[in-house]
Tab-separated table of N, CA and C in Angstrom:
chain	number	residue	atom	x	y	z
A	1	MET	N	-46.796	-172.679	-5.000
A	1	MET	CA	-46.666	-172.047	-3.671
A	1	MET	C	-47.938	-171.511	-3.171
A	2	PRO	N	-48.200	-171.767	-1.969
A	2	PRO	CA	-49.578	-171.533	-1.501
A	2	PRO	C	-49.849	-169.954	-1.263
A	3	TRP	N	-48.805	-169.135	-1.170
A	3	TRP	CA	-49.139	-167.712	-0.886
A	3	TRP	C	-49.365	-166.924	-2.150
A	4	ARG	N	-49.222	-167.512	-3.281
A	4	ARG	CA	-49.534	-166.775	-4.507
A	4	ARG	C	-50.917	-166.916	-4.946
A	5	ILE	N	-51.482	-165.907	-5.411
A	5	ILE	CA	-52.850	-165.924	-5.828
A	5	ILE	C	-52.911	-165.546	-7.342
A	6	SER	N	-53.935	-166.021	-7.982
A	6	SER	CA	-54.055	-165.732	-9.464
A	6	SER	C	-54.339	-164.227	-9.738
A	7	SER	N	-54.146	-163.782	-10.955
A	7	SER	CA	-54.539	-162.311	-11.205
A	7	SER	C	-55.981	-162.113	-11.038
A	8	ALA	N	-56.851	-163.088	-11.371
A	8	ALA	CA	-58.292	-162.853	-11.250
A	8	ALA	C	-58.621	-162.713	-9.721
A	9	GLU	N	-58.078	-163.492	-8.921
A	9	GLU	CA	-58.267	-163.400	-7.476
A	9	GLU	C	-57.765	-162.101	-6.965
A	10	ALA	N	-56.551	-161.567	-7.452
A	10	ALA	CA	-56.045	-160.293	-7.088
A	10	ALA	C	-57.091	-159.143	-7.452
A	11	LYS	N	-57.506	-159.225	-8.679
A	11	LYS	CA	-58.462	-158.134	-9.103
A	11	LYS	C	-59.757	-158.183	-8.347
A	12	ALA	N	-60.263	-159.358	-8.065
A	12	ALA	CA	-61.466	-159.432	-7.209
A	12	ALA	C	-61.242	-158.913	-5.804
A	13	THR	N	-60.082	-159.158	-5.182
A	13	THR	CA	-59.758	-158.751	-3.968
A	13	THR	C	-59.562	-157.268	-3.905
A	14	ASP	N	-58.847	-156.716	-4.852
A	14	ASP	CA	-58.753	-155.211	-4.977
A	14	ASP	C	-60.040	-154.565	-5.157
A	15	HIS	N	-60.865	-155.145	-5.998
A	15	HIS	CA	-62.190	-154.517	-6.267
A	15	HIS	C	-62.997	-154.483	-4.950
A	16	ALA	N	-63.080	-155.559	-4.277
A	16	ALA	CA	-63.825	-155.769	-2.982
A	16	ALA	C	-63.198	-154.791	-2.020
A	17	TRP	N	-61.902	-154.586	-1.879
A	17	TRP	CA	-61.337	-153.603	-0.981
A	17	TRP	C	-61.680	-152.281	-1.335
A	18	ALA	N	-61.734	-151.881	-2.625
A	18	ALA	CA	-62.119	-150.606	-3.064
A	18	ALA	C	-63.552	-150.213	-2.669
A	19	ARG	N	-64.435	-151.239	-2.838
A	19	ARG	CA	-65.849	-151.002	-2.511
A	19	ARG	C	-66.032	-150.742	-0.950
A	20	THR	N	-65.313	-151.515	-0.137
A	20	THR	CA	-65.435	-151.239	1.321
A	20	THR	C	-64.779	-150.062	1.680
A	21	SER	N	-63.708	-149.641	0.993
A	21	SER	CA	-63.031	-148.418	1.380
A	21	SER	C	-63.889	-147.244	1.080
A	22	ILE	N	-64.580	-147.249	-0.119
A	22	ILE	CA	-65.473	-146.133	-0.551
A	22	ILE	C	-66.632	-146.066	0.419
A	23	ALA	N	-67.232	-147.248	0.782
A	23	ALA	CA	-68.324	-147.290	1.736
A	23	ALA	C	-67.927	-146.561	3.161
A	24	ARG	N	-66.770	-147.006	3.529
A	24	ARG	CA	-66.302	-146.491	4.850
A	24	ARG	C	-66.110	-144.892	4.699
A	25	ARG	N	-65.574	-144.563	3.648
A	25	ARG	CA	-65.338	-143.104	3.418
A	25	ARG	C	-66.696	-142.307	3.369
A	26	HIS	N	-67.672	-142.974	2.743
A	26	HIS	CA	-68.966	-142.378	2.760
A	26	HIS	C	-69.562	-142.243	4.131
A	27	ASP	N	-69.407	-143.341	4.915
A	27	ASP	CA	-69.943	-143.326	6.314
A	27	ASP	C	-69.400	-142.287	7.098
A	28	MET	N	-68.019	-142.005	6.957
A	28	MET	CA	-67.197	-141.056	7.773
A	28	MET	C	-67.679	-139.568	7.420
A	29	THR	N	-68.121	-139.388	6.184
A	29	THR	CA	-68.493	-138.068	5.781
A	29	THR	C	-69.926	-137.730	5.997
A	30	THR	N	-70.800	-138.681	6.240
A	30	THR	CA	-72.225	-138.488	6.425
A	30	THR	C	-72.546	-138.453	7.904
A	31	ARG	N	-71.726	-138.977	8.774
A	31	ARG	CA	-72.017	-138.988	10.224
A	31	ARG	C	-71.634	-137.569	10.778
A	32	ARG	N	-72.484	-137.116	11.715
A	32	ARG	CA	-72.262	-135.842	12.377
A	32	ARG	C	-72.009	-136.056	13.765
A	33	ARG	N	-70.999	-135.276	14.252
A	33	ARG	CA	-70.724	-135.353	15.734
A	33	ARG	C	-71.857	-134.653	16.488
A	34	PRO	N	-72.314	-135.064	17.571
A	34	PRO	CA	-73.319	-134.270	18.338
A	34	PRO	C	-72.867	-132.998	18.880
A	35	ASP	N	-73.699	-132.075	18.806
A	35	ASP	CA	-73.268	-130.689	19.339
A	35	ASP	C	-73.407	-130.679	20.866
A	36	PRO	N	-72.376	-130.302	21.574
A	36	PRO	CA	-72.493	-130.279	22.983
A	36	PRO	C	-73.510	-129.185	23.327
A	37	ARG	N	-74.303	-129.483	24.411
A	37	ARG	CA	-75.413	-128.508	24.870
A	37	ARG	C	-74.811	-127.688	26.116
A	38	CYS	N	-75.148	-126.462	26.116
A	38	CYS	CA	-74.725	-125.730	27.363
A	38	CYS	C	-75.620	-125.979	28.542
A	39	PRO	N	-75.055	-126.377	29.631
A	39	PRO	CA	-76.000	-126.632	30.806
A	39	PRO	C	-76.522	-125.440	31.401
A	40	LEU	N	-75.946	-124.283	31.117
A	40	LEU	CA	-76.543	-123.107	31.682
A	40	LEU	C	-77.642	-122.391	30.776
A	41	ARG	N	-77.584	-122.686	29.507
A	41	ARG	CA	-78.664	-122.440	28.620
A	41	ARG	C	-79.214	-123.649	27.944
A	42	PRO	N	-80.015	-124.354	28.606
A	42	PRO	CA	-80.355	-125.748	28.170
A	42	PRO	C	-80.789	-126.010	26.809
A	43	GLN	N	-81.471	-125.057	26.201
A	43	GLN	CA	-81.957	-125.347	24.806
A	43	GLN	C	-81.063	-124.886	23.707
A	44	GLU	N	-79.869	-124.356	24.058
A	44	GLU	CA	-78.933	-123.850	23.117
A	44	GLU	C	-77.580	-124.732	23.101
A	45	PRO	N	-77.088	-124.768	21.900
A	45	PRO	CA	-75.722	-125.521	21.897
A	45	PRO	C	-74.626	-124.685	22.603
A	46	CYS	N	-73.521	-125.319	22.879
A	46	CYS	CA	-72.399	-124.604	23.535
A	46	CYS	C	-71.808	-123.629	22.433
A	47	THR	N	-71.681	-122.397	22.808
A	47	THR	CA	-71.153	-121.428	21.845
A	47	THR	C	-69.755	-121.111	22.106
A	48	LEU	N	-69.080	-121.784	23.084
A	48	LEU	CA	-67.706	-121.597	23.423
A	48	LEU	C	-67.492	-120.157	23.753
A	49	CYS	N	-68.343	-119.708	24.719
A	49	CYS	CA	-68.305	-118.249	25.045
A	49	CYS	C	-67.155	-117.880	25.950
A	50	GLN	N	-66.432	-118.912	26.572
A	50	GLN	CA	-65.258	-118.611	27.365
A	50	GLN	C	-63.973	-118.925	26.431
A	51	PRO	N	-63.054	-117.946	26.434
A	51	PRO	CA	-61.825	-118.220	25.636
A	51	PRO	C	-61.014	-119.503	26.248
A	52	GLY	N	-60.647	-120.206	25.308
A	52	GLY	CA	-59.872	-121.507	25.680
A	52	GLY	C	-60.794	-122.659	25.966
A	53	ALA	N	-62.057	-122.459	26.031
A	53	ALA	CA	-62.910	-123.626	26.287
A	53	ALA	C	-63.192	-124.386	25.042
A	54	HIS	N	-63.265	-125.644	25.212
A	54	HIS	CA	-63.663	-126.494	24.106
A	54	HIS	C	-64.969	-127.189	24.031
A	55	GLY	N	-65.703	-126.767	25.106
A	55	GLY	CA	-67.031	-127.354	25.313
A	55	GLY	C	-67.427	-127.181	26.799
A	56	PRO	N	-68.562	-127.568	27.129
A	56	PRO	CA	-68.993	-127.414	28.532
A	56	PRO	C	-68.105	-128.190	29.491
A	57	HIS	N	-67.465	-129.165	29.100
A	57	HIS	CA	-66.592	-129.944	30.012
A	57	HIS	C	-65.374	-129.096	30.493
A	58	ASP	N	-64.961	-128.091	29.908
A	58	ASP	CA	-63.851	-127.332	30.385
A	58	ASP	C	-64.241	-125.824	30.483
A	59	CYS	N	-65.439	-125.523	30.532
A	59	CYS	CA	-65.861	-124.071	30.613
A	59	CYS	C	-65.790	-123.633	32.027
A	60	ALA	N	-65.141	-122.551	32.204
A	60	ALA	CA	-64.969	-121.949	33.655
A	60	ALA	C	-66.351	-121.529	34.227
A	61	THR	N	-67.207	-120.937	33.416
A	61	THR	CA	-68.463	-120.470	33.868
A	61	THR	C	-69.312	-121.687	34.305
A	62	VAL	N	-69.401	-122.803	33.431
A	62	VAL	CA	-70.188	-123.999	33.889
A	62	VAL	C	-69.610	-124.486	35.240
A	63	TRP	N	-68.235	-124.442	35.341
A	63	TRP	CA	-67.532	-125.031	36.515
A	63	TRP	C	-67.987	-124.300	37.751
A	64	LEU	N	-68.063	-122.914	37.590
A	64	LEU	CA	-68.403	-122.037	38.793
A	64	LEU	C	-69.885	-122.346	39.206
A	65	VAL	N	-70.698	-122.295	38.259
A	65	VAL	CA	-72.165	-122.495	38.574
A	65	VAL	C	-72.478	-123.895	39.083
A	66	MET	N	-71.895	-124.859	38.524
A	66	MET	CA	-72.212	-126.216	39.000
A	66	MET	C	-71.510	-126.490	40.302
A	67	GLY	N	-70.471	-125.755	40.651
A	67	GLY	CA	-69.852	-125.929	41.867
A	67	GLY	C	-70.454	-125.221	43.108
A	68	ASP	N	-71.276	-124.208	42.762
A	68	ASP	CA	-71.984	-123.369	43.818
A	68	ASP	C	-73.418	-123.942	43.960
A	69	PRO	N	-73.720	-124.451	45.100
A	69	PRO	CA	-75.012	-125.117	45.470
A	69	PRO	C	-76.186	-124.126	45.272
A	70	GLU	N	-76.060	-122.801	45.620
A	70	GLU	CA	-77.146	-121.895	45.420
A	70	GLU	C	-77.379	-121.631	43.900
A	71	LEU	N	-76.298	-121.320	43.263
A	71	LEU	CA	-76.494	-121.163	41.719
A	71	LEU	C	-77.079	-122.315	41.020
A	72	ARG	N	-76.613	-123.465	41.463
A	72	ARG	CA	-77.091	-124.740	40.878
A	72	ARG	C	-78.712	-124.855	41.133
A	73	GLU	N	-78.998	-124.502	42.294
A	73	GLU	CA	-80.468	-124.662	42.757
A	73	GLU	C	-81.275	-123.588	41.979
A	74	ASP	N	-80.701	-122.452	41.654
A	74	ASP	CA	-81.431	-121.387	40.818
A	74	ASP	C	-81.577	-121.879	39.407
A	75	LEU	N	-80.639	-122.628	38.954
A	75	LEU	CA	-80.718	-123.116	37.558
A	75	LEU	C	-81.690	-124.349	37.341
A	76	ARG	N	-82.069	-124.991	38.305
A	76	ARG	CA	-82.837	-126.236	38.253
A	76	ARG	C	-84.199	-125.924	37.577
A	77	PRO	N	-84.956	-124.945	37.921
A	77	PRO	CA	-86.201	-124.746	37.296
A	77	PRO	C	-86.171	-124.546	35.841
A	78	HIS	N	-85.164	-123.817	35.394
A	78	HIS	CA	-84.893	-123.622	34.021
A	78	HIS	C	-84.557	-124.905	33.250
A	79	THR	N	-83.700	-125.659	33.891
A	79	THR	CA	-83.463	-126.975	33.269
A	79	THR	C	-84.602	-127.917	33.123
A	80	ARG	N	-85.459	-127.925	34.049
A	80	ARG	CA	-86.619	-128.747	34.106
A	80	ARG	C	-87.617	-128.189	33.019
A	81	ALA	N	-87.783	-126.941	32.899
A	81	ALA	CA	-88.695	-126.372	31.962
A	81	ALA	C	-88.141	-126.724	30.542
A	82	ALA	N	-86.904	-126.661	30.249
A	82	ALA	CA	-86.307	-127.014	29.001
A	82	ALA	C	-86.573	-128.506	28.646
A	83	ALA	N	-86.324	-129.341	29.662
A	83	ALA	CA	-86.608	-130.670	29.422
A	83	ALA	C	-87.977	-131.046	29.113
A	84	GLU	N	-88.936	-130.335	29.838
A	84	GLU	CA	-90.311	-130.589	29.479
A	84	GLU	C	-90.721	-130.054	28.072
A	85	ALA	N	-90.129	-128.895	27.638
A	85	ALA	CA	-90.291	-128.394	26.286
A	85	ALA	C	-89.764	-129.358	25.243
A	86	ARG	N	-88.568	-130.014	25.506
A	86	ARG	CA	-88.038	-131.031	24.547
A	86	ARG	C	-88.969	-132.225	24.477
A	87	ARG	N	-89.584	-132.720	25.632
A	87	ARG	CA	-90.416	-133.886	25.591
A	87	ARG	C	-91.736	-133.521	24.810
A	88	ALA	N	-92.160	-132.282	25.005
A	88	ALA	CA	-93.418	-131.816	24.220
A	88	ALA	C	-93.208	-131.775	22.748
A	89	GLN	N	-92.006	-131.458	22.254
A	89	GLN	CA	-91.649	-131.429	20.937
A	89	GLN	C	-91.676	-132.793	20.242
A	90	ARG	N	-91.399	-133.785	21.078
A	90	ARG	CA	-91.285	-135.177	20.509
A	90	ARG	C	-92.601	-135.673	20.328
């Protein structure tokens, strides 16, 4: 019957599966998720300062500042200075 495999083939298959499984598990534990950056404090990570926020994407303060043209314009020089400082570090 063509669907049956020998015990040697089964052991080799199981062993190969175990190796790839362990390698995948190792990759999953060594990878880090990137820390979201606060757009209002450009050189700092998001500290979840607003209750109920999960990052800058749903932060009420970020939403208010980015929605107001005057506040956004006031933020621009700080953002540029932070970007230049990051470039200088590289």
